[in-house]
Tab-separated table of N, CA, C and O in Angstrom:
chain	number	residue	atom	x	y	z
A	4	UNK	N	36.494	0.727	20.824
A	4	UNK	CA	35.853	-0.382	21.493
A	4	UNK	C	36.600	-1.649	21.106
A	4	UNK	O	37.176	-1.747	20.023
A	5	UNK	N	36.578	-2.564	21.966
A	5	UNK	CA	37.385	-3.421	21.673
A	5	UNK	C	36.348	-4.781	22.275
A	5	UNK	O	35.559	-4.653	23.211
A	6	UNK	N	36.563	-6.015	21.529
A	6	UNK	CA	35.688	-7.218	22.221
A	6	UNK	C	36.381	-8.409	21.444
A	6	UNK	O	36.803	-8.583	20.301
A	7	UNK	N	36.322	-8.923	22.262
A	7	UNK	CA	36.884	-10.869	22.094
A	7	UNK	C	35.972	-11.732	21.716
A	7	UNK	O	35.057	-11.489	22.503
A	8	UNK	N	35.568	-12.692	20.938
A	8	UNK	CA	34.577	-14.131	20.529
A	8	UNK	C	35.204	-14.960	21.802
A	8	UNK	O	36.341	-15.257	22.170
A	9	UNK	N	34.007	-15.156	22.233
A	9	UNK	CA	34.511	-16.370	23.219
A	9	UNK	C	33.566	-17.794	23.214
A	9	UNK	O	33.398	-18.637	24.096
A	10	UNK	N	32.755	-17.631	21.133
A	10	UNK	CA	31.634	-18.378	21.372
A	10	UNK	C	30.899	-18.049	21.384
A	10	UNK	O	30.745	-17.198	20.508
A	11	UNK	N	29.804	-18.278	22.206
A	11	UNK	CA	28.579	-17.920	22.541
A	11	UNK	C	28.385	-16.566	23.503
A	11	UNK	O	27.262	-16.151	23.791
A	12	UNK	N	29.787	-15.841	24.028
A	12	UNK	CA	29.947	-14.134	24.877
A	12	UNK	C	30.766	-13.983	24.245
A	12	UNK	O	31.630	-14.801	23.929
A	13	UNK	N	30.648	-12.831	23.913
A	13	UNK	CA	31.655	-11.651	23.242
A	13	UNK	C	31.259	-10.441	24.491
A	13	UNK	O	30.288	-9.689	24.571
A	14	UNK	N	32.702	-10.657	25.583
A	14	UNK	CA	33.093	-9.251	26.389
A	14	UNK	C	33.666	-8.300	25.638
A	14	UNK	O	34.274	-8.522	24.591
A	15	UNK	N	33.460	-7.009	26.242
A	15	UNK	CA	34.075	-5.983	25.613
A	15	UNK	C	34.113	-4.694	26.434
A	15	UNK	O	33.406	-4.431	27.406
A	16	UNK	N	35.077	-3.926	25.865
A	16	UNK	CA	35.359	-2.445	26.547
A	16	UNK	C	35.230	-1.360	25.528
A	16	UNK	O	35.332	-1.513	24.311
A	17	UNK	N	34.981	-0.182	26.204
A	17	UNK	CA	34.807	0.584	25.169
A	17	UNK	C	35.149	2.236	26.040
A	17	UNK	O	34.362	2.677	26.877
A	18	UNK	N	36.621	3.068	25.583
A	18	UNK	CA	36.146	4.408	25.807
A	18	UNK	C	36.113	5.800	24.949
A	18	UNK	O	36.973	6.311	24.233
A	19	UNK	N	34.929	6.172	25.257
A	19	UNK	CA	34.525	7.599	24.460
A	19	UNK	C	34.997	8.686	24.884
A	19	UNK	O	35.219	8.954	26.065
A	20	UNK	N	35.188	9.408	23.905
A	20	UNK	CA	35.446	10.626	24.313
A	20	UNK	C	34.145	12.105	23.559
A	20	UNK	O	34.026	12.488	22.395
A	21	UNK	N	33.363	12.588	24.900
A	21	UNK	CA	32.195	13.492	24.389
A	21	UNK	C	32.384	14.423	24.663
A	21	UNK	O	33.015	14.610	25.703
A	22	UNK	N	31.834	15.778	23.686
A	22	UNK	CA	32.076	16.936	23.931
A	22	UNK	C	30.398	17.432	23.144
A	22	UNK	O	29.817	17.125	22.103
A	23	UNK	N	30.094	18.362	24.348
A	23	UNK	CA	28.420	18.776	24.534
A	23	UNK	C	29.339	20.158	23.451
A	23	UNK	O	30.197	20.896	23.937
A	24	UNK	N	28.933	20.212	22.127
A	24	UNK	CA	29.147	21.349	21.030
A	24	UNK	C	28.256	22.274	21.341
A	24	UNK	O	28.455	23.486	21.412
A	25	UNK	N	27.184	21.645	21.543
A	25	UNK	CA	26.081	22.925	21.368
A	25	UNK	C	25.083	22.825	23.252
A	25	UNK	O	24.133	22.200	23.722
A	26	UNK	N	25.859	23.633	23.617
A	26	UNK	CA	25.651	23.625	25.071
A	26	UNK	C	25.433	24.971	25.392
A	26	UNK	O	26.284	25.766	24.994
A	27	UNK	N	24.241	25.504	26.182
A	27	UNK	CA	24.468	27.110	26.406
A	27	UNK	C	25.216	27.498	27.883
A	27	UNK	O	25.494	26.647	28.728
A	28	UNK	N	25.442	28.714	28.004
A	28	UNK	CA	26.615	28.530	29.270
A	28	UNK	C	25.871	29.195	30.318
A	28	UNK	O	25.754	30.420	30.307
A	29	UNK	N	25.190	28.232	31.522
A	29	UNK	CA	24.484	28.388	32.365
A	29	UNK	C	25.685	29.537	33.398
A	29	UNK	O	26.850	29.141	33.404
A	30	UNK	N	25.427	30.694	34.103
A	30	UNK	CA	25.763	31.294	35.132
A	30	UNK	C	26.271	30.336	36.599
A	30	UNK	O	25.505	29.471	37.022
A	31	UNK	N	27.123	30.502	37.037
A	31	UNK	CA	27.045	30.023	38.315
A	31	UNK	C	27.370	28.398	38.417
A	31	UNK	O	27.690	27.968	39.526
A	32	UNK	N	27.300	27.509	37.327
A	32	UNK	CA	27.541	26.493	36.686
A	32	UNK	C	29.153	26.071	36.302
A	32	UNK	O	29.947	26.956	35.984
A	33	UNK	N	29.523	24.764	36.355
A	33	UNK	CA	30.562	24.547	35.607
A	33	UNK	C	30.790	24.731	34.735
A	33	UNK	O	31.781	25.400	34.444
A	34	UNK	N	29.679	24.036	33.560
A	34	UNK	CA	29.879	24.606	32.472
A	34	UNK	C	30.489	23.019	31.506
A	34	UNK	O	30.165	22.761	30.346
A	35	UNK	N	31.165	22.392	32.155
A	35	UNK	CA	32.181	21.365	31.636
A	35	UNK	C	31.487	20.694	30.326
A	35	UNK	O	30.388	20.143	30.403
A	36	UNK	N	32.209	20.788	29.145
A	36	UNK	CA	31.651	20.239	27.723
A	36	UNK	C	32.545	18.743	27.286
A	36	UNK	O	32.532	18.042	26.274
A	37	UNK	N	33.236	18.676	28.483
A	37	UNK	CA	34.244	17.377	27.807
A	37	UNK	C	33.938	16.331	29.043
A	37	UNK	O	33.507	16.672	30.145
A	38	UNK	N	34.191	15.248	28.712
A	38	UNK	CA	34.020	13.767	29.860
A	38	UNK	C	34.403	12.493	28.669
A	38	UNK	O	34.283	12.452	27.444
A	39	UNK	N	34.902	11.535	29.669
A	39	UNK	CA	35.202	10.343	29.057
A	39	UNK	C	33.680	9.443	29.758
A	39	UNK	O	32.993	9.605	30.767
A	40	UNK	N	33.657	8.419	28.538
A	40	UNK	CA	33.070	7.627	28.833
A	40	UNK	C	33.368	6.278	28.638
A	40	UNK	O	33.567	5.570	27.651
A	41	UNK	N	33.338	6.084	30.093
A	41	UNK	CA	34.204	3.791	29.687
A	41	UNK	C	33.101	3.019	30.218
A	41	UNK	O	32.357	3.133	31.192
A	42	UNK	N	33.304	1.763	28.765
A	42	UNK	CA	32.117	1.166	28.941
A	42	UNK	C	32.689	-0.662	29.416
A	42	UNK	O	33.894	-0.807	29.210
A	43	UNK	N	32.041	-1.825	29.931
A	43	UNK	CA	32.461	-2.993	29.671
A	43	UNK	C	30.729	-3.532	29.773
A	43	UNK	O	29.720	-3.129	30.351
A	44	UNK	N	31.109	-4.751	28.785
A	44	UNK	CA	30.214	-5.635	28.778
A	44	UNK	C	30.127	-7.018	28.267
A	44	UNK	O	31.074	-7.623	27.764
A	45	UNK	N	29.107	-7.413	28.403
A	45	UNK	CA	29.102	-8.900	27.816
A	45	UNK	C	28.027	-9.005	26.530
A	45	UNK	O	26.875	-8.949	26.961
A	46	UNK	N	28.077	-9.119	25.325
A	46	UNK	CA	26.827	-10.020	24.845
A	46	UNK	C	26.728	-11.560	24.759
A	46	UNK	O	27.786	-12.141	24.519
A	47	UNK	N	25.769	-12.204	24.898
A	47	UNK	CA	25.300	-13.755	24.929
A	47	UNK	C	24.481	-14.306	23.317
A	47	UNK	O	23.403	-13.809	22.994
A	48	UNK	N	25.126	-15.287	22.503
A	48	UNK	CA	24.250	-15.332	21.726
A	48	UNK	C	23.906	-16.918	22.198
A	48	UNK	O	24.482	-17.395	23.176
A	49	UNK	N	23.185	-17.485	21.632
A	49	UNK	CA	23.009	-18.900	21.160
A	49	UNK	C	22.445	-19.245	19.502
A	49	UNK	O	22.208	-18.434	18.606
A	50	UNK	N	22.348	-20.592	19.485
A	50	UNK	CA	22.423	-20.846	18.107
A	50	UNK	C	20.686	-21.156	17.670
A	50	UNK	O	20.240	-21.563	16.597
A	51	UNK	N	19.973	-20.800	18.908
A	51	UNK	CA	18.617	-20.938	18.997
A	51	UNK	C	17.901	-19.017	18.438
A	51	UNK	O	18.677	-18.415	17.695
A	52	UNK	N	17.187	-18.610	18.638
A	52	UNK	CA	16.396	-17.231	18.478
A	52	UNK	C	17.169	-16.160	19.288
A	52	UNK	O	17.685	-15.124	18.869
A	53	UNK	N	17.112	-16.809	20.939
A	53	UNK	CA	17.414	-16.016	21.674
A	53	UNK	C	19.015	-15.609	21.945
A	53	UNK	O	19.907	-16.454	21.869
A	54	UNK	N	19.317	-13.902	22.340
A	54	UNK	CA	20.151	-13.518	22.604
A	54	UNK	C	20.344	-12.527	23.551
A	54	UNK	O	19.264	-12.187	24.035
A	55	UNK	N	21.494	-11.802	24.104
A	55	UNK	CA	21.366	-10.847	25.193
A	55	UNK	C	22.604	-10.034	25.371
A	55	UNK	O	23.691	-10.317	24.867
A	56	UNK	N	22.289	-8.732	26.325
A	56	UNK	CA	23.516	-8.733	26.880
A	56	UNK	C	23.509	-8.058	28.147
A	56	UNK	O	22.485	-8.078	28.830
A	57	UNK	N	24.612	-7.424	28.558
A	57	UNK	CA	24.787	-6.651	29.956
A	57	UNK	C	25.477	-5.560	29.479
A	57	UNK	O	26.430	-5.848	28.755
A	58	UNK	N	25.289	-4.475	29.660
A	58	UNK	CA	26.599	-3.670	29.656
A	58	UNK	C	27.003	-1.910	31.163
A	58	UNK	O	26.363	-0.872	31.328
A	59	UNK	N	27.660	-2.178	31.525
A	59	UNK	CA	27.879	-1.026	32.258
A	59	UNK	C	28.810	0.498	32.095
A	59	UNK	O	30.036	0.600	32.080
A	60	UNK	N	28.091	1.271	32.017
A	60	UNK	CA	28.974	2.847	31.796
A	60	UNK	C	28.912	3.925	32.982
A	60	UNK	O	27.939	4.220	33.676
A	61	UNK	N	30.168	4.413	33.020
A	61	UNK	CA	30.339	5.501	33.605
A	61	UNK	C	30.943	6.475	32.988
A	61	UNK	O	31.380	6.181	31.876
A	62	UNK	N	31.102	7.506	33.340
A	62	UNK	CA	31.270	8.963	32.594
A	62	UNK	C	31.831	9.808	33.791
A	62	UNK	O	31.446	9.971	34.949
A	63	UNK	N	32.770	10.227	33.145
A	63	UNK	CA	33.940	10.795	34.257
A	63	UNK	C	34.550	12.072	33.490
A	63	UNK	O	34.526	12.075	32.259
A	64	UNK	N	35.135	13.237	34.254
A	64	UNK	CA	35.652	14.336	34.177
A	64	UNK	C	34.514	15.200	33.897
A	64	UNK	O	34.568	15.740	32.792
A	65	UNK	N	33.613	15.439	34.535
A	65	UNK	CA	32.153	16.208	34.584
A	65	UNK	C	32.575	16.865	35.972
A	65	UNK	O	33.268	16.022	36.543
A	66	UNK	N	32.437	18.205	36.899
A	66	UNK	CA	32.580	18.190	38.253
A	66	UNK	C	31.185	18.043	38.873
A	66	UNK	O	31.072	17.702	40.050
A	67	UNK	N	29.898	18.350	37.933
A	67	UNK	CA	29.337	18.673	38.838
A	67	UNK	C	27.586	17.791	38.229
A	67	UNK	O	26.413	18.163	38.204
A	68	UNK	N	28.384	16.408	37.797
A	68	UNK	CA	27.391	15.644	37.028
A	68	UNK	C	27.953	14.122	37.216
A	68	UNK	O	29.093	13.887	36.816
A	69	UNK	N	27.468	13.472	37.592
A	69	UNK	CA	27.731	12.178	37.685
A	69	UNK	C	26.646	11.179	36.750
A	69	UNK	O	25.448	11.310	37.000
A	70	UNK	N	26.962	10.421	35.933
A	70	UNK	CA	26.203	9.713	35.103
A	70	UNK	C	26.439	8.117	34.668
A	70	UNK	O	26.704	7.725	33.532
A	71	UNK	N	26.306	7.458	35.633
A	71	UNK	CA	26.302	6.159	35.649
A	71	UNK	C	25.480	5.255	34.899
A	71	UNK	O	24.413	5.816	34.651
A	72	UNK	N	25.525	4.113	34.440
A	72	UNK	CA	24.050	3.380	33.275
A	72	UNK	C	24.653	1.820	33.394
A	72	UNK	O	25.785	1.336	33.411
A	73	UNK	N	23.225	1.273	33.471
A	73	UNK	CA	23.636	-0.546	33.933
A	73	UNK	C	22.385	-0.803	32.764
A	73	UNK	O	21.293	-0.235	32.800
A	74	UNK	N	22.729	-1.590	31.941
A	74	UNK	CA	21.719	-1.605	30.272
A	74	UNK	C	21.656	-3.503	30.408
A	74	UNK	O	22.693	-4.155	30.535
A	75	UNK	N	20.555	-4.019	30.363
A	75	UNK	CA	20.607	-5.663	30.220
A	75	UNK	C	19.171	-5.299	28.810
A	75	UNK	O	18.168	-4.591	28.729
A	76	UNK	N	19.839	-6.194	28.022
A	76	UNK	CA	18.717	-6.235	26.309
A	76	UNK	C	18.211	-8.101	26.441
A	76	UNK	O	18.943	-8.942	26.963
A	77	UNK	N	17.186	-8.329	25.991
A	77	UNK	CA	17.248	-9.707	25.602
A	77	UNK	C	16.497	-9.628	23.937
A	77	UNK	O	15.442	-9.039	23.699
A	78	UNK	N	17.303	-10.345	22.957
A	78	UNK	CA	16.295	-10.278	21.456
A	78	UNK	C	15.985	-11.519	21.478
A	78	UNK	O	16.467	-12.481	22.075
A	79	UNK	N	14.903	-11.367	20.574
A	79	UNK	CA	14.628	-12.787	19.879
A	79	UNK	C	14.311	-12.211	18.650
A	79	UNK	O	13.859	-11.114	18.322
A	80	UNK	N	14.869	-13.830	17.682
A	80	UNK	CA	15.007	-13.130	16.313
A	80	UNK	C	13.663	-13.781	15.831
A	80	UNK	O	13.268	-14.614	16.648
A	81	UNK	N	12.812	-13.632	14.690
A	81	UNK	CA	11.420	-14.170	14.137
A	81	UNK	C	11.782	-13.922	12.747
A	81	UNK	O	10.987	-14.187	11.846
């Protein structure tokens, strides 16, 4: 993963590499135990409580699984 200070956003990228170890092997199925996963995003801080972020993933080399994810967080600190 990799991310830049830009201040108050820190963008960033990120890719994984997953492998399902303990997977049973369905009939008739692909079967596929390996996929990458690339991520980018933003977090937001300020110098007040509140903070946030965005981030988007997809997951690729699956044939017969597609798994997309759009994640927005907001904290506040107490």
């Amino acid at each position: 993963q990799l991310a830049y200070s830009l201040g108050v956003a820190v963008p960033y990228a990120g890719l994984y590499y997953l492998n399902d170890f303990d997977r049973p092997i369905i009939p008739g199925a692909a079967n596929d135990r390996d996929a990458f996963q690339f991520v980018l995003g933003v977090n937001f801080f300020s110098k007040g409580a509140l903070s946030g972020g965005v981030m988007y993933s997809t997951e690729t080399n699956r044939s017969q699984v597609k798994n997309d994810q759009l994640l927005a967080n907001i904290a506040v600190r107490f």
